[in-house]
mmCIF file of C-alpha atoms in Angstrom:
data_model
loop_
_atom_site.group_PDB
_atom_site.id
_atom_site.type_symbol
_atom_site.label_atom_id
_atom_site.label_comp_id
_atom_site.label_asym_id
_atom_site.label_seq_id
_atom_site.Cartn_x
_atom_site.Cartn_y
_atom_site.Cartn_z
ATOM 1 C CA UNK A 1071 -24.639 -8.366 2.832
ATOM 2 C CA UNK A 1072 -25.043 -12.036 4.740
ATOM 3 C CA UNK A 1073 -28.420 -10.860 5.170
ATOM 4 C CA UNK A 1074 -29.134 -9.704 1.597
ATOM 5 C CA UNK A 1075 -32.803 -10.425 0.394
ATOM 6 C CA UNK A 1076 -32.417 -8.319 -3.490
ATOM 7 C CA UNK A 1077 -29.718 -7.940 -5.409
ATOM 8 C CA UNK A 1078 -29.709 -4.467 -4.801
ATOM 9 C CA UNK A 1079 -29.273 -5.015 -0.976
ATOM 10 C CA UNK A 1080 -26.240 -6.884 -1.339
ATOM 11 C CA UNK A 1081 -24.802 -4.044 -3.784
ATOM 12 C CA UNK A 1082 -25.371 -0.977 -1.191
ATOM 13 C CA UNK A 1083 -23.826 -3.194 1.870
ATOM 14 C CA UNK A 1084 -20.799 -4.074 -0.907
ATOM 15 C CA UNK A 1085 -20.767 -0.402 -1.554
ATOM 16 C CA UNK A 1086 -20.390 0.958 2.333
ATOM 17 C CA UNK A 1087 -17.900 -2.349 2.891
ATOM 18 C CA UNK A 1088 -15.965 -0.753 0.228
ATOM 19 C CA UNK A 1089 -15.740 3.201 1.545
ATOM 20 C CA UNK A 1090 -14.652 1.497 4.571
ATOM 21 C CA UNK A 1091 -12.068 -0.781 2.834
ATOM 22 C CA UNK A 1092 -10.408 1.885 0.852
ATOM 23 C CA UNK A 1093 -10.416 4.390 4.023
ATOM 24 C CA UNK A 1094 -8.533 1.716 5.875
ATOM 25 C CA UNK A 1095 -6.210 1.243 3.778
ATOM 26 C CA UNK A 1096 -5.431 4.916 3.302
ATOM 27 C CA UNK A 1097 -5.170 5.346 6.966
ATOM 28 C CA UNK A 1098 -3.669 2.494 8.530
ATOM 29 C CA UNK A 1099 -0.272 2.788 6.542
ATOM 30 C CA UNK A 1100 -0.398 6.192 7.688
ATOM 31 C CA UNK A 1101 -1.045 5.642 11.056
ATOM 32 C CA UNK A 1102 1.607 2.936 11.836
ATOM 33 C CA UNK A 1103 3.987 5.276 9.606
ATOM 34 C CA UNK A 1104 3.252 8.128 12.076
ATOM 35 C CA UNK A 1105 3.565 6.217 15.223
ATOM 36 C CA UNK A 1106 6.552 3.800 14.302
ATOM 37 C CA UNK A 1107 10.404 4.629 15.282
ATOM 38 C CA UNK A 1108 12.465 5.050 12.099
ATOM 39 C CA UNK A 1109 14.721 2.554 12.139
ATOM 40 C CA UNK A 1110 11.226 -0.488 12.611
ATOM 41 C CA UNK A 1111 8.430 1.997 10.242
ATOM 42 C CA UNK A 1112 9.196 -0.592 7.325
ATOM 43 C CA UNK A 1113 8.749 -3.550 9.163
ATOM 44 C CA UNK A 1114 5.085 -1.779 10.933
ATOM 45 C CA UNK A 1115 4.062 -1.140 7.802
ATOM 46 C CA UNK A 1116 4.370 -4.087 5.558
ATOM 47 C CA UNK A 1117 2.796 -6.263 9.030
ATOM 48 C CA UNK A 1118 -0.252 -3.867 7.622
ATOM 49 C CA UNK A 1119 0.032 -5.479 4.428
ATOM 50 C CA UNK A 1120 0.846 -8.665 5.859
ATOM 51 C CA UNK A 1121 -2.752 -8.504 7.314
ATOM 52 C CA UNK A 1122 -4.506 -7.837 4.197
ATOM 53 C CA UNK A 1123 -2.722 -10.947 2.128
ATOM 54 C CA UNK A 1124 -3.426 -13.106 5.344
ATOM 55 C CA UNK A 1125 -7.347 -11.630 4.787
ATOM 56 C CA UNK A 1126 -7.294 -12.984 0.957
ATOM 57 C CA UNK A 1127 -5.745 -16.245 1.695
ATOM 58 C CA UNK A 1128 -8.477 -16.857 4.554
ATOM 59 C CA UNK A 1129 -11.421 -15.190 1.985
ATOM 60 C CA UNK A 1130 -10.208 -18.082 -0.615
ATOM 61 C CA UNK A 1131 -10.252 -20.575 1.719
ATOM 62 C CA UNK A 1132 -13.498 -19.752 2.930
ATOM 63 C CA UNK A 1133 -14.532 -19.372 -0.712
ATOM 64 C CA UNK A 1134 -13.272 -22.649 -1.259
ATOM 65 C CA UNK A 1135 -15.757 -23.937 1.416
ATOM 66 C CA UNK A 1136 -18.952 -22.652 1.613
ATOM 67 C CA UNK A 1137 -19.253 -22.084 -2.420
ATOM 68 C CA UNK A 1138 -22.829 -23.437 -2.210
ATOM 69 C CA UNK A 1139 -25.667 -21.738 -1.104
ATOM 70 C CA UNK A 1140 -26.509 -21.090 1.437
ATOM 71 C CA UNK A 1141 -23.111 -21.005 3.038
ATOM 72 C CA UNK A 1142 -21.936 -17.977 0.429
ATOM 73 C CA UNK A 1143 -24.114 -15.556 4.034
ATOM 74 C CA UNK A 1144 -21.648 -17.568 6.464
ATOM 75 C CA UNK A 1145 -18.565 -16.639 4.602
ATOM 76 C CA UNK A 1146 -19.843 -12.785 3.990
ATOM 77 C CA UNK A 1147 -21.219 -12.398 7.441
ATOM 78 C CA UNK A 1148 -17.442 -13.679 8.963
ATOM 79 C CA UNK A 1149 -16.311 -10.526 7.726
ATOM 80 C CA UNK A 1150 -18.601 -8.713 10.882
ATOM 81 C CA UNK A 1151 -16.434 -10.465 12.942
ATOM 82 C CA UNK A 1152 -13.355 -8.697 11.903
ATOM 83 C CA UNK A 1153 -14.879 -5.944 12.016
ATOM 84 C CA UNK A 1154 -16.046 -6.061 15.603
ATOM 85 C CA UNK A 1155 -12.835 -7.060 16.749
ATOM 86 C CA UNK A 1156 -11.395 -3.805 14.837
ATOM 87 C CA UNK A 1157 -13.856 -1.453 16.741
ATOM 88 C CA UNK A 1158 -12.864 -3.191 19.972
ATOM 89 C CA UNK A 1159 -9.000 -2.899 19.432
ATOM 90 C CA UNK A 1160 -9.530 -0.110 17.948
ATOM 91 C CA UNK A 1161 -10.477 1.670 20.928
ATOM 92 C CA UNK A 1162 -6.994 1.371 22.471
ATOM 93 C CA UNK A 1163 -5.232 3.069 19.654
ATOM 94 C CA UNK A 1164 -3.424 6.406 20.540
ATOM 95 C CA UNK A 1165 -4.068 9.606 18.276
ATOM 96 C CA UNK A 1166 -0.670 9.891 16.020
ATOM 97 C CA UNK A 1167 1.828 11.982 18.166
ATOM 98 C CA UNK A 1168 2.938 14.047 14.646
ATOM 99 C CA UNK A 1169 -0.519 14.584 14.222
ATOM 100 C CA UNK A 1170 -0.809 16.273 17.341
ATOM 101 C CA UNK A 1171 2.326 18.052 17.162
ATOM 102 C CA UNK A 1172 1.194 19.496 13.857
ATOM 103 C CA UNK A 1173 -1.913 20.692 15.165
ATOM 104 C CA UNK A 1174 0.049 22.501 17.887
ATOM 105 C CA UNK A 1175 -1.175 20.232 20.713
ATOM 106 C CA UNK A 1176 2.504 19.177 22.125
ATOM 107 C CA UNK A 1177 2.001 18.123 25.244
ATOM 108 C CA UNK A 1178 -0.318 15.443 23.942
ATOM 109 C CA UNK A 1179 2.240 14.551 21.483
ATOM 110 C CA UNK A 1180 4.983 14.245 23.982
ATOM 111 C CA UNK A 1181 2.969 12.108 26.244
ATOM 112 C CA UNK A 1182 1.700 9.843 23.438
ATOM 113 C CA UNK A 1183 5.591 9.731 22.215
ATOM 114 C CA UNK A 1184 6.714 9.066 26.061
ATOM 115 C CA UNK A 1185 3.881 6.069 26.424
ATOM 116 C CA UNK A 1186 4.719 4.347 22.801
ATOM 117 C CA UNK A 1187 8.684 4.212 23.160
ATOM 118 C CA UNK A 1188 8.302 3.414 26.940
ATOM 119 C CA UNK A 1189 10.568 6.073 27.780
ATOM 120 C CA UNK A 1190 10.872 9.580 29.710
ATOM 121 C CA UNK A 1191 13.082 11.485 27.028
ATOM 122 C CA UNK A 1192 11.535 12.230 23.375
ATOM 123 C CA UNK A 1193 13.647 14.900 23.133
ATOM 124 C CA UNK A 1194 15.664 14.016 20.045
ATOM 125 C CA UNK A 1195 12.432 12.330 18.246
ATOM 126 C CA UNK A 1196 10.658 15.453 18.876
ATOM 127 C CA UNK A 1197 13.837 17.485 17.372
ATOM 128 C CA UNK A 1198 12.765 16.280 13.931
ATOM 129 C CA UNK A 1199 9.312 17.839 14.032
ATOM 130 C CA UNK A 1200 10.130 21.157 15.092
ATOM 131 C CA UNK A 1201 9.616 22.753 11.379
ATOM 132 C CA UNK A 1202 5.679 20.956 11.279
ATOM 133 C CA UNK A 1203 4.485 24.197 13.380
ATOM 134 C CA UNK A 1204 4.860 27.674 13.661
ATOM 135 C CA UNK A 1205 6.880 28.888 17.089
ATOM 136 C CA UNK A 1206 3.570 30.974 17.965
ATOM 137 C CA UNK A 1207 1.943 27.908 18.130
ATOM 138 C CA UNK A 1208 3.870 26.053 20.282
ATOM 139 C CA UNK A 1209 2.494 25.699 24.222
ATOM 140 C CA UNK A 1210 5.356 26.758 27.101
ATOM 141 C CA UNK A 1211 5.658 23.796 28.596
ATOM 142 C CA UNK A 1212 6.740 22.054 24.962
ATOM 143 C CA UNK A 1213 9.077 25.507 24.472
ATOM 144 C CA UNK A 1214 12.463 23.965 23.182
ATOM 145 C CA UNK A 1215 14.956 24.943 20.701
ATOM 146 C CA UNK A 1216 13.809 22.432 17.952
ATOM 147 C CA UNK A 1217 10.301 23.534 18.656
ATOM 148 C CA UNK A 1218 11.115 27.225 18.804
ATOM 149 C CA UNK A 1219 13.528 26.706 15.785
ATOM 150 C CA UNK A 1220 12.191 29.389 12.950
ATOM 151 C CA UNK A 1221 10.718 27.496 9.827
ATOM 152 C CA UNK A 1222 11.583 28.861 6.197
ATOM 153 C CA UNK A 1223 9.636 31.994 5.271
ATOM 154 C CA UNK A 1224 8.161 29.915 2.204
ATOM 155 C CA UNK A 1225 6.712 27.322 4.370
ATOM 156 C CA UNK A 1226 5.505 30.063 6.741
ATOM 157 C CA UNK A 1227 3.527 31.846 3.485
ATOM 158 C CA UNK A 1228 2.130 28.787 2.274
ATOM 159 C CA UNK A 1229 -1.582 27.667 3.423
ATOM 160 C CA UNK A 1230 -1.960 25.542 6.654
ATOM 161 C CA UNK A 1231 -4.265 23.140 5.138
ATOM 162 C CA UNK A 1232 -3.111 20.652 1.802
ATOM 163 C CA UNK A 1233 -5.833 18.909 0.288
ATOM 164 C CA UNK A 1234 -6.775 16.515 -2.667
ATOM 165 C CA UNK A 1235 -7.223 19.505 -4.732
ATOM 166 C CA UNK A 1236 -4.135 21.518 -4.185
ATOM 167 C CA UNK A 1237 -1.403 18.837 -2.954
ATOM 168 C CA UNK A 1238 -0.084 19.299 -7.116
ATOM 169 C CA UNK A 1239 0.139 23.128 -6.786
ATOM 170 C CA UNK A 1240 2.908 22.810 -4.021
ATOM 171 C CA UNK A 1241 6.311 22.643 -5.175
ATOM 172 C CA UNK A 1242 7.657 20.101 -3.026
ATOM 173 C CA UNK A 1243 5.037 17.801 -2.891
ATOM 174 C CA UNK A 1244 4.426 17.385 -6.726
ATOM 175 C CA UNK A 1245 7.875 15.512 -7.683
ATOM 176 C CA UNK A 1246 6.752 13.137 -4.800
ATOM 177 C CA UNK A 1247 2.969 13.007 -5.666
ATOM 178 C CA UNK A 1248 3.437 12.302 -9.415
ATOM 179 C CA UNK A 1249 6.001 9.270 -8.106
ATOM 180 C CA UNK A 1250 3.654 7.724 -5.188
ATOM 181 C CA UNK A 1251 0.331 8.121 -8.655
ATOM 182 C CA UNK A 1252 3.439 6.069 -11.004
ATOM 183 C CA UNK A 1253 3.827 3.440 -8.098
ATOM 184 C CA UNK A 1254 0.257 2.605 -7.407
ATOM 185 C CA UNK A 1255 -0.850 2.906 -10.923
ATOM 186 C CA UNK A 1256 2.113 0.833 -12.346
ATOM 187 C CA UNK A 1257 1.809 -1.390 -9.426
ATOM 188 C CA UNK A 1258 -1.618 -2.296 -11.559
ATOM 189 C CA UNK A 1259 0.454 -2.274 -14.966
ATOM 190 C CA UNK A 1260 2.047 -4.777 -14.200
ATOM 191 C CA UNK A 1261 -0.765 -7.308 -14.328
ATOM 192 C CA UNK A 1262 -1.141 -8.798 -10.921
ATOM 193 C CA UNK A 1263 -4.682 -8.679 -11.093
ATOM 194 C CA UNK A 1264 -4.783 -10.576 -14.121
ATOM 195 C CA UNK A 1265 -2.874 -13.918 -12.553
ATOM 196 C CA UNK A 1266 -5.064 -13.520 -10.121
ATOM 197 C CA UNK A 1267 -7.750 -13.945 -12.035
ATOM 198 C CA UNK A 1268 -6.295 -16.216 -14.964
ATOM 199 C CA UNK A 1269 -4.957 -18.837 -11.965
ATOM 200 C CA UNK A 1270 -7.738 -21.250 -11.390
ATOM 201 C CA UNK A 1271 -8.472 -21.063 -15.209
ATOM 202 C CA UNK A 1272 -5.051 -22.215 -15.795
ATOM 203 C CA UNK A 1273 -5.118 -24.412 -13.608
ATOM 204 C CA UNK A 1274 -8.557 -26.063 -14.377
ATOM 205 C CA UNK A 1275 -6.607 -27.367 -17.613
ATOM 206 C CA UNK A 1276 -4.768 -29.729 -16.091
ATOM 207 C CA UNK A 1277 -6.121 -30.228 -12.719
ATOM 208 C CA UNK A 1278 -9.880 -31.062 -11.788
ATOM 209 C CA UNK A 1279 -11.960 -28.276 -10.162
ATOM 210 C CA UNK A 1280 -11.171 -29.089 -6.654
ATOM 211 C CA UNK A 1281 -7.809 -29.894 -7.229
ATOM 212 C CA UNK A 1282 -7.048 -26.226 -8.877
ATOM 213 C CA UNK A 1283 -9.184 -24.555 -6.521
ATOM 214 C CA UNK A 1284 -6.753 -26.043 -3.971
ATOM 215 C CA UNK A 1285 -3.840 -24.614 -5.604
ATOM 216 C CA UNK A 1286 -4.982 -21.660 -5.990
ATOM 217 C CA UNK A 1287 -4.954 -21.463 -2.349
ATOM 218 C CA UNK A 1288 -1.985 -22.477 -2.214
ATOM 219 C CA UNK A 1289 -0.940 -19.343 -4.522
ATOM 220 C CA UNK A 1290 -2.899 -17.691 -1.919
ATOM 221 C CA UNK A 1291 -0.664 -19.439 0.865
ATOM 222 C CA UNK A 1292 2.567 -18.357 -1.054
ATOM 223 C CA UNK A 1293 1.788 -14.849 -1.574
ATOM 224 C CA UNK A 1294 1.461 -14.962 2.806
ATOM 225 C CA UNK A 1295 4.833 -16.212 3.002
ATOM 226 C CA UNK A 1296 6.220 -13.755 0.375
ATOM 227 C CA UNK A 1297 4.989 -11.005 2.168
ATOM 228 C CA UNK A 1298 6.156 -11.868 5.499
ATOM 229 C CA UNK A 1299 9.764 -11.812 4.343
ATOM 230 C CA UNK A 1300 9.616 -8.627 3.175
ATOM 231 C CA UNK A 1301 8.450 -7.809 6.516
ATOM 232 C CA UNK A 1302 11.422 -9.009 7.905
ATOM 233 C CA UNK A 1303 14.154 -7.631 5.664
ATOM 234 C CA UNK A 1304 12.724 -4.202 4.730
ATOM 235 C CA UNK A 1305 14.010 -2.122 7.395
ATOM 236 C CA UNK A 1306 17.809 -4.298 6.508
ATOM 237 C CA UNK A 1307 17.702 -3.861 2.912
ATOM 238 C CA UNK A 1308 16.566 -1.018 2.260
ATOM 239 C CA UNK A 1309 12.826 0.083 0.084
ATOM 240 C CA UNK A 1310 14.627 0.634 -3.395
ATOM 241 C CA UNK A 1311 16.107 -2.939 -3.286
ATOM 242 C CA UNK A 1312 13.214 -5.095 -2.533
ATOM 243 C CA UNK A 1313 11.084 -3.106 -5.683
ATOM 244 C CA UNK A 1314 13.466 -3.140 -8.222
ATOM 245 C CA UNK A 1315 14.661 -6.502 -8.051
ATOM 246 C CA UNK A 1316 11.196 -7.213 -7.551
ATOM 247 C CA UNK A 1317 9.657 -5.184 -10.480
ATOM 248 C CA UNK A 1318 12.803 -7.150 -12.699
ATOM 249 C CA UNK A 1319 12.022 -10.650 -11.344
ATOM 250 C CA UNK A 1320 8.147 -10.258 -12.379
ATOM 251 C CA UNK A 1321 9.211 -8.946 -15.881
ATOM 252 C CA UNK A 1322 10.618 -12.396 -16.505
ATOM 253 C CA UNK A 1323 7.910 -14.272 -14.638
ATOM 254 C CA UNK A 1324 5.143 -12.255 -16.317
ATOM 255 C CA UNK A 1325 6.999 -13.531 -19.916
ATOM 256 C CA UNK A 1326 7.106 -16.967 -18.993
ATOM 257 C CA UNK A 1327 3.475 -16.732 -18.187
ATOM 258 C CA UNK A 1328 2.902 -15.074 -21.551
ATOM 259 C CA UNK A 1329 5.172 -17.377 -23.754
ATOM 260 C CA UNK A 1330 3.423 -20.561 -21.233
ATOM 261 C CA UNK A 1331 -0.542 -19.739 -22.337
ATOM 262 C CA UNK A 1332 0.431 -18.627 -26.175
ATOM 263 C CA UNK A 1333 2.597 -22.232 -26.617
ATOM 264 C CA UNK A 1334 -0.109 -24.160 -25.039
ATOM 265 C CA UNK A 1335 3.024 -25.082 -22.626
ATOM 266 C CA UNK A 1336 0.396 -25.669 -19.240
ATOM 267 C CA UNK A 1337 3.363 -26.512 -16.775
ATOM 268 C CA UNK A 1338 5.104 -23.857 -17.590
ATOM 269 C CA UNK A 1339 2.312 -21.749 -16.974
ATOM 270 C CA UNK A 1340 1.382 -22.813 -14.034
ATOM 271 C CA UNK A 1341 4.598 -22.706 -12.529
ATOM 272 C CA UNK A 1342 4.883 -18.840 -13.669
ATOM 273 C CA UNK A 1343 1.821 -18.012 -11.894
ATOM 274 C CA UNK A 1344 3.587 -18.967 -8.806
ATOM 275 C CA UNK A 1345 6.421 -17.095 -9.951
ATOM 276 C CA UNK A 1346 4.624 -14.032 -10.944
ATOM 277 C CA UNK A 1347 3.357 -14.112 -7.274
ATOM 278 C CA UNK A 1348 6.742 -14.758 -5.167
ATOM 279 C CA UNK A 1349 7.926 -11.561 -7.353
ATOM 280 C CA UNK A 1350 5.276 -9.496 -6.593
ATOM 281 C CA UNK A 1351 4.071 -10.603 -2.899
ATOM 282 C CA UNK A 1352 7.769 -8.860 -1.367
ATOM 283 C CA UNK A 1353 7.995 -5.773 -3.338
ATOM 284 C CA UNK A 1354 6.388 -4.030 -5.766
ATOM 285 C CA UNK A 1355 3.051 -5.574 -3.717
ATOM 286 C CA UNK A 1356 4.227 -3.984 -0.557
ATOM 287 C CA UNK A 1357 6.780 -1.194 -1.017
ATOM 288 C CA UNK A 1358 4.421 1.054 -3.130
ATOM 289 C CA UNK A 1359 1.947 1.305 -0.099
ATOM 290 C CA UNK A 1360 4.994 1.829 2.370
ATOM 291 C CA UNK A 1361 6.729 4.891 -0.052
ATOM 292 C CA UNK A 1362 3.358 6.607 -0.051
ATOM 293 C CA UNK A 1363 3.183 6.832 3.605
ATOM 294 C CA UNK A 1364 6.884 8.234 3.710
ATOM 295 C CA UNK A 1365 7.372 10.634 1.009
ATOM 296 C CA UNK A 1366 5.353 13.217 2.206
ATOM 297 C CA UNK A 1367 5.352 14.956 5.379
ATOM 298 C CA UNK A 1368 2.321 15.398 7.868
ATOM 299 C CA UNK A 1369 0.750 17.822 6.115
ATOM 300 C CA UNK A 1370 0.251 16.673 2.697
ATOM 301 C CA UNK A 1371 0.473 12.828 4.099
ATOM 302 C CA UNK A 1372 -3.393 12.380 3.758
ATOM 303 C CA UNK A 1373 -3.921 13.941 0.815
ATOM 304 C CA UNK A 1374 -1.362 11.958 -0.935
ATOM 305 C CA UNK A 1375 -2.698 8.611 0.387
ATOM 306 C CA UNK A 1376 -5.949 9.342 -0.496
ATOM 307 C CA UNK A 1377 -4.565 10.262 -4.231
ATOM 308 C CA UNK A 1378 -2.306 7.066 -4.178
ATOM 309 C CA UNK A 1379 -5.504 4.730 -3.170
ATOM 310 C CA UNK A 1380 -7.427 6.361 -6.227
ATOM 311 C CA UNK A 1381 -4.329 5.878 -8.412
ATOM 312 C CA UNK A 1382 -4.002 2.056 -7.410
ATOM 313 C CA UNK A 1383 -7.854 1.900 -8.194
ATOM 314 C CA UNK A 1384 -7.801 3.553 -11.443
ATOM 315 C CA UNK A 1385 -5.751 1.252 -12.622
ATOM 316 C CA UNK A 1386 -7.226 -1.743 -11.319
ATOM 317 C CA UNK A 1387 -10.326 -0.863 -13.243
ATOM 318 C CA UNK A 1388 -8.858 0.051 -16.945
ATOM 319 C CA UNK A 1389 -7.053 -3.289 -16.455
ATOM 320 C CA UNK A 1390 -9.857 -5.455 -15.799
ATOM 321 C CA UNK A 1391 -11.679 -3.251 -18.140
ATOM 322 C CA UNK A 1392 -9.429 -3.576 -20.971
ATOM 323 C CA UNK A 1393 -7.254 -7.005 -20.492
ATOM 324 C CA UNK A 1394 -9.790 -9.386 -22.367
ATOM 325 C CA UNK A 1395 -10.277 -7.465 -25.210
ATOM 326 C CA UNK A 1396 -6.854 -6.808 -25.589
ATOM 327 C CA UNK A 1397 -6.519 -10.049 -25.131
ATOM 328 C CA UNK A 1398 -8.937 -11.474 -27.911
ATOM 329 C CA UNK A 1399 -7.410 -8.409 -30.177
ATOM 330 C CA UNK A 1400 -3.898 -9.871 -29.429
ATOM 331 C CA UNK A 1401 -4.147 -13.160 -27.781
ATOM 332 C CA UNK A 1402 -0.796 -13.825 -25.218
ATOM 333 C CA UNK A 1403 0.897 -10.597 -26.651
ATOM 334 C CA UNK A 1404 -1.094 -8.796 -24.045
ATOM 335 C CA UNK A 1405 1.481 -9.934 -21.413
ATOM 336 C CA UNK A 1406 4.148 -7.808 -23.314
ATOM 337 C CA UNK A 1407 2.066 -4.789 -22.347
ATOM 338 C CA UNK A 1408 2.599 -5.716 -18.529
ATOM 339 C CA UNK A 1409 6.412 -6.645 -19.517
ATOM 340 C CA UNK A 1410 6.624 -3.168 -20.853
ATOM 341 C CA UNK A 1411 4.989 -1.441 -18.197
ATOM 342 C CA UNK A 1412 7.353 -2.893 -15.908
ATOM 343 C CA UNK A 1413 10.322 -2.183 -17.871
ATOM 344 C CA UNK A 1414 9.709 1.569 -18.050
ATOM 345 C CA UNK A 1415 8.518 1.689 -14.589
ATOM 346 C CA UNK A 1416 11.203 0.582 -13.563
ATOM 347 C CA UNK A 1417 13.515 2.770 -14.916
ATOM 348 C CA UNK A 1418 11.891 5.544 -13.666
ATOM 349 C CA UNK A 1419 11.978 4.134 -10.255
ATOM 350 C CA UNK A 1420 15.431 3.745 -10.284
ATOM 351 C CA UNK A 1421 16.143 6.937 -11.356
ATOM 352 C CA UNK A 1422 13.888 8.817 -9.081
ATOM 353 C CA UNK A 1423 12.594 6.961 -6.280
ATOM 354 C CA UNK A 1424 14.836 8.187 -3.167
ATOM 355 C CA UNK A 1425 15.953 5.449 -0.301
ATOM 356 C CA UNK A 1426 14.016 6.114 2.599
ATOM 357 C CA UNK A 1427 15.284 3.457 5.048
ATOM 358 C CA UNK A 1428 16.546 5.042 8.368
ATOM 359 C CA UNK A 1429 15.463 8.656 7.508
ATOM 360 C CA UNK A 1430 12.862 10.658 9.097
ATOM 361 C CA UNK A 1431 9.514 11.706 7.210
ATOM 362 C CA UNK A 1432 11.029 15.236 7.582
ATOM 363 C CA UNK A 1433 14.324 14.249 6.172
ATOM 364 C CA UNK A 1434 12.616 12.355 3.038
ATOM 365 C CA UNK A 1435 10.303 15.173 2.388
ATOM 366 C CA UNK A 1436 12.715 17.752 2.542
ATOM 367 C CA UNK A 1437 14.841 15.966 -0.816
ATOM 368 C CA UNK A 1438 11.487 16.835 -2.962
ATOM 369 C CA UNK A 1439 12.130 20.742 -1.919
#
């Protein structure tokens, strides 16, 4: 893209940055779920999304920067940096142990497990993956009791491989795949795109350019911060906390933004962007992501990501594609859509959404059978 000549070159390198993009973030949740002891997987995983927020407060301020030509190829091209430095580290990263395990490879699994904890005896981790195989497949030297454990004879006559286009036919991944498509599409519902994108505009009306752009960066700056405490307290307070009194505290935020732009009340709105963001940034940003890495169990776990990164998507799109003229068909009412959403959402999520703080993949999975 830095070195785009046409139009059309700097679409088809936007278009492979973007298969790239969305297959990261399918797979490194996943990853750092797989590899991560129980009682820190929270914390791993929300440093992953930590990561990306850092990434779009350092895009803005680049933005910010070089918003002249022809400085727009330095900011584009930085992003080959990152990616260089990803190929490099990535070269160091261990296959997933329960990946291995599944695919009946467990001394590889054991000696990945041994080298990440730093210790001799996996014994008890390993316990909790004993049902991911069949006992025919298991190698002697990995023969134990949890390995050689019998699994159910319906898990036994169901098909090896779960895919995109049979995950819903499987009883106990459908309660947990129609809950991880809710998250990521409500997660969109909710209209965090749209303060993204209405924040320098309301800004703008009482600022000068450079003034808002700076505080939008600063929104940028707050939404690090945010994030970063959720990091910390996730694995302490637990996943359902941090959403729901999330998703709440954005229902109110999201009004005061609404009532804000439809009184012509610009402090108000302004300060509710901020709100809006310090709601969203350390759950229902996070937490949504996290869940979909944990609710299913290594064999349906890629499947389900890859339908909870098209769910997240889908909605992104009918948002953008249907906020403004909702918005000129309804003016500021359009934020009680959003309010709605997160209403309703919510009390689904509180009704359904299981706890998965200090529980195994295996033990979360198995409350969906």
């Amino acid at each position: 893209m830095a070195l785009a000549v046409s139009p059309a070159m700097l679409a088809a390198g936007r278009f492979v940055s973007g298969v790239g993009a969305g297959a990261a973030v399918v797979v490194a949740p996943l990853y750092l779920s797989e590899i991560a002891p129980v009682r820190r997987r929270g914390s791993l995983n929300l440093l992953n999304q930590l990561s990306i927020v850092v990434g779009i407060l350092l895009a803005l301020t680049v933005g910010m920067l070089a918003n002249r030509r022809p400085l727009w190829r330095l900011s584009v091209g930085g992003g080959l940096v990152l990616a260089c430095v990803h190929v490099a580290v990535g070269a160091f990263a261990v296959e997933s142990p329960r990946f291995l395990w599944a695919r009946g490879r467990h001394a590889e699994a054991r000696a990945v497990l041994r080298r990440l904890r730093g210790v001799a005896d996996v014994d008890d981790e390993v316990a909790a993956w004993g049902a991911d195989v069949s006992p025919e497949d298991a190698s002697p030297e990995d023969a134990s009791p949890a390995a050689a454990s019998p699994k159910p004879a319906e898990l036994r006559a169901e098909p090896a491989r779960v895919t995109i286009f049979n995950i819903f036919r499987f009883a106990q991944y459908r309660r947990a795949w129609l809950l991880v498509l809710l998250l990521q599409f409500g997660q969109q519902l909710s209209g965090i795109n749209t303060v993204f994108y209405y924040s320098s505009a309301v800004l703008e009306r009482m600022f000068s350019s450079h003034l808002s752009s700076v505080l939008t960066v600063l929104i940028g700056v707050l939404n690090v911060v945010a994030t970063a405490s959720a990091a910390l307290v996730v694995d302490r307070f637990g996943r359902r906390p941090l959403l729901l009194t999330s998703m709440a505290a954005m229902a109110a935020a999201v009004t005061l933004l609404g009532l804000g732009l439809g009184l012509h009340l610009n402090v108000l709105a302004a300060v509710a962007l901020y709100l809006v963001v310090a709601a969203f940034a350390p759950g229902y940003g996070p937490v949504p992501f996290l869940l979909g890495t944990e609710l299913f169990d290594v064999r349906a776990a890629s499947a389900g990501g890859a339908w909870a990164l098209a769910a997240n998507w889908t909605g992104t799109f009918i948002v953008a594609l249907g906020f403004l003229p909702l918005q000129a068909a309804i003016g500021e009412w359009v934020f009680a859509i959003f309010v709605a959403a997160l209403l309703i959402c919510g009390c689904v999520f509180f009704i359904y959404v299981p706890e998965t703080k200090g529980r195994t993949i295996e033990e979360i999975a198995a409350t969906f059978k």
